[in-house]
Amino acid sequence: MNLLTSYVMVLLTVLLTVYGQLVLKWRVLVAGLPPADPADKLRFYIHLLLDPWIISTFAAVFLAALAWMTAMMKLPISRAYPFMALNFILVGFLAVPLFGESMTWPKLGGLALVVAGLMLTSQG
């Protein structure tokens, strides 16, 4: 396995993780709030766990773990792990059009700091 393949595996890890977060948020929004009654609440969560989209997030997490293990065969973790910060950036920006969340100046500033940190740590 070459170095490029390792970085592709890191990117795949990030993309699968972002997919999982966004789909999970979507399905939880669709499901609404759980009922107050404990028995109904248990049924609510079982129904949610059996949702095919939620199951796909579990598959994405599993595939992300496999991609990460593959990347770790070649890359030092101190070099690869900073790229996981891309999750914050992608989820932060995609939540705006997908869920109507706001992108405020403090959030933009925080994401800019994440990008700066990513650039700094990837140099060393």
Short mmCIF file of C-alpha atoms in Angstrom, two decimals, residues 20-116:
data_model
loop_
_atom_site.label_atom_id
_atom_site.label_comp_id
_atom_site.label_asym_id
_atom_site.label_seq_id
_atom_site.Cartn_x
_atom_site.Cartn_y
_atom_site.Cartn_z
CA GLY A 20 -23.08 8.99 9.71
CA GLN A 21 -23.46 12.22 11.68
CA LEU A 22 -25.67 13.92 9.12
CA VAL A 23 -27.94 10.94 8.52
CA LEU A 24 -28.27 10.32 12.26
CA LYS A 25 -29.29 13.96 12.81
CA TRP A 26 -31.80 13.75 9.94
CA ARG A 27 -33.45 10.59 11.21
CA VAL A 28 -33.62 11.82 14.81
CA LEU A 29 -35.28 15.04 13.59
CA VAL A 30 -37.81 12.99 11.61
CA ALA A 31 -38.53 10.75 14.61
CA GLY A 32 -39.21 13.64 16.97
CA LEU A 33 -38.93 13.60 20.73
CA PRO A 34 -39.22 10.32 22.62
CA PRO A 35 -42.40 9.78 24.63
CA ALA A 36 -42.35 10.22 28.40
CA ASP A 37 -43.62 6.72 29.25
CA PRO A 38 -40.63 4.36 29.74
CA ALA A 39 -42.23 1.48 27.79
CA ASP A 40 -43.12 3.78 24.90
CA LYS A 41 -39.68 5.32 25.06
CA LEU A 42 -38.08 1.87 24.69
CA ARG A 43 -40.28 1.12 21.65
CA PHE A 44 -39.38 4.54 20.22
CA TYR A 45 -35.64 3.81 20.45
CA ILE A 46 -35.99 0.27 19.13
CA HIS A 47 -37.95 1.63 16.16
CA LEU A 48 -35.22 4.22 15.63
CA LEU A 49 -32.46 1.59 15.81
CA LEU A 50 -34.27 -0.53 13.21
CA ASP A 51 -34.59 2.39 10.77
CA PRO A 52 -32.65 1.39 7.60
CA TRP A 53 -31.01 4.82 7.48
CA ILE A 54 -29.80 4.47 11.08
CA ILE A 55 -28.51 0.99 10.27
CA SER A 56 -26.62 2.54 7.36
CA THR A 57 -24.88 4.87 9.81
CA PHE A 58 -23.67 1.84 11.78
CA ALA A 59 -22.34 0.37 8.53
CA ALA A 60 -20.63 3.68 7.76
CA VAL A 61 -18.97 3.71 11.18
CA PHE A 62 -17.78 0.14 10.65
CA LEU A 63 -16.40 0.95 7.18
CA ALA A 64 -14.78 4.12 8.55
CA ALA A 65 -13.03 2.00 11.18
CA LEU A 66 -11.73 -0.36 8.48
CA ALA A 67 -10.51 2.57 6.38
CA TRP A 68 -8.82 4.09 9.44
CA MET A 69 -7.08 0.81 10.28
CA THR A 70 -5.85 0.63 6.70
CA ALA A 71 -4.52 4.18 6.89
CA MET A 72 -2.77 3.43 10.17
CA MET A 73 -0.74 0.69 8.51
CA LYS A 74 1.30 3.30 6.67
CA LEU A 75 0.77 6.70 8.32
CA PRO A 76 1.88 7.87 11.74
CA ILE A 77 -1.19 8.68 13.81
CA SER A 78 0.25 12.11 14.61
CA ARG A 79 0.19 12.85 10.88
CA ALA A 80 -3.22 11.35 10.06
CA TYR A 81 -5.33 12.23 13.09
CA PRO A 82 -5.41 16.01 12.53
CA PHE A 83 -7.37 15.35 9.34
CA MET A 84 -10.22 14.11 11.51
CA ALA A 85 -10.82 17.82 12.22
CA LEU A 86 -12.33 17.96 8.73
CA ASN A 87 -15.38 16.32 10.32
CA PHE A 88 -16.09 19.53 12.25
CA ILE A 89 -15.72 21.65 9.15
CA LEU A 90 -17.85 19.51 6.84
CA VAL A 91 -20.61 18.85 9.36
CA GLY A 92 -20.63 22.51 10.40
CA PHE A 93 -21.08 23.78 6.87
CA LEU A 94 -23.43 21.04 5.68
CA ALA A 95 -25.75 21.50 8.68
CA VAL A 96 -26.65 24.95 7.36
CA PRO A 97 -28.40 23.91 4.11
CA LEU A 98 -29.51 20.48 5.34
CA PHE A 99 -30.97 21.39 8.74
CA GLY A 100 -31.34 25.15 8.61
CA GLU A 101 -28.72 25.68 11.29
CA SER A 102 -27.09 29.09 11.45
CA MET A 103 -23.48 29.86 10.60
CA THR A 104 -22.55 32.63 12.99
CA TRP A 105 -19.34 34.62 13.18
CA PRO A 106 -18.20 32.73 16.31
CA LYS A 107 -18.78 29.41 14.51
CA LEU A 108 -16.88 30.64 11.45
CA GLY A 109 -14.06 31.80 13.69
CA GLY A 110 -13.93 28.43 15.41
CA LEU A 111 -13.88 26.59 12.09
CA ALA A 112 -11.11 28.92 10.85
CA LEU A 113 -9.09 27.99 13.94
CA VAL A 114 -9.69 24.30 13.19
CA VAL A 115 -8.42 24.84 9.63
CA ALA A 116 -5.38 26.72 10.93
#
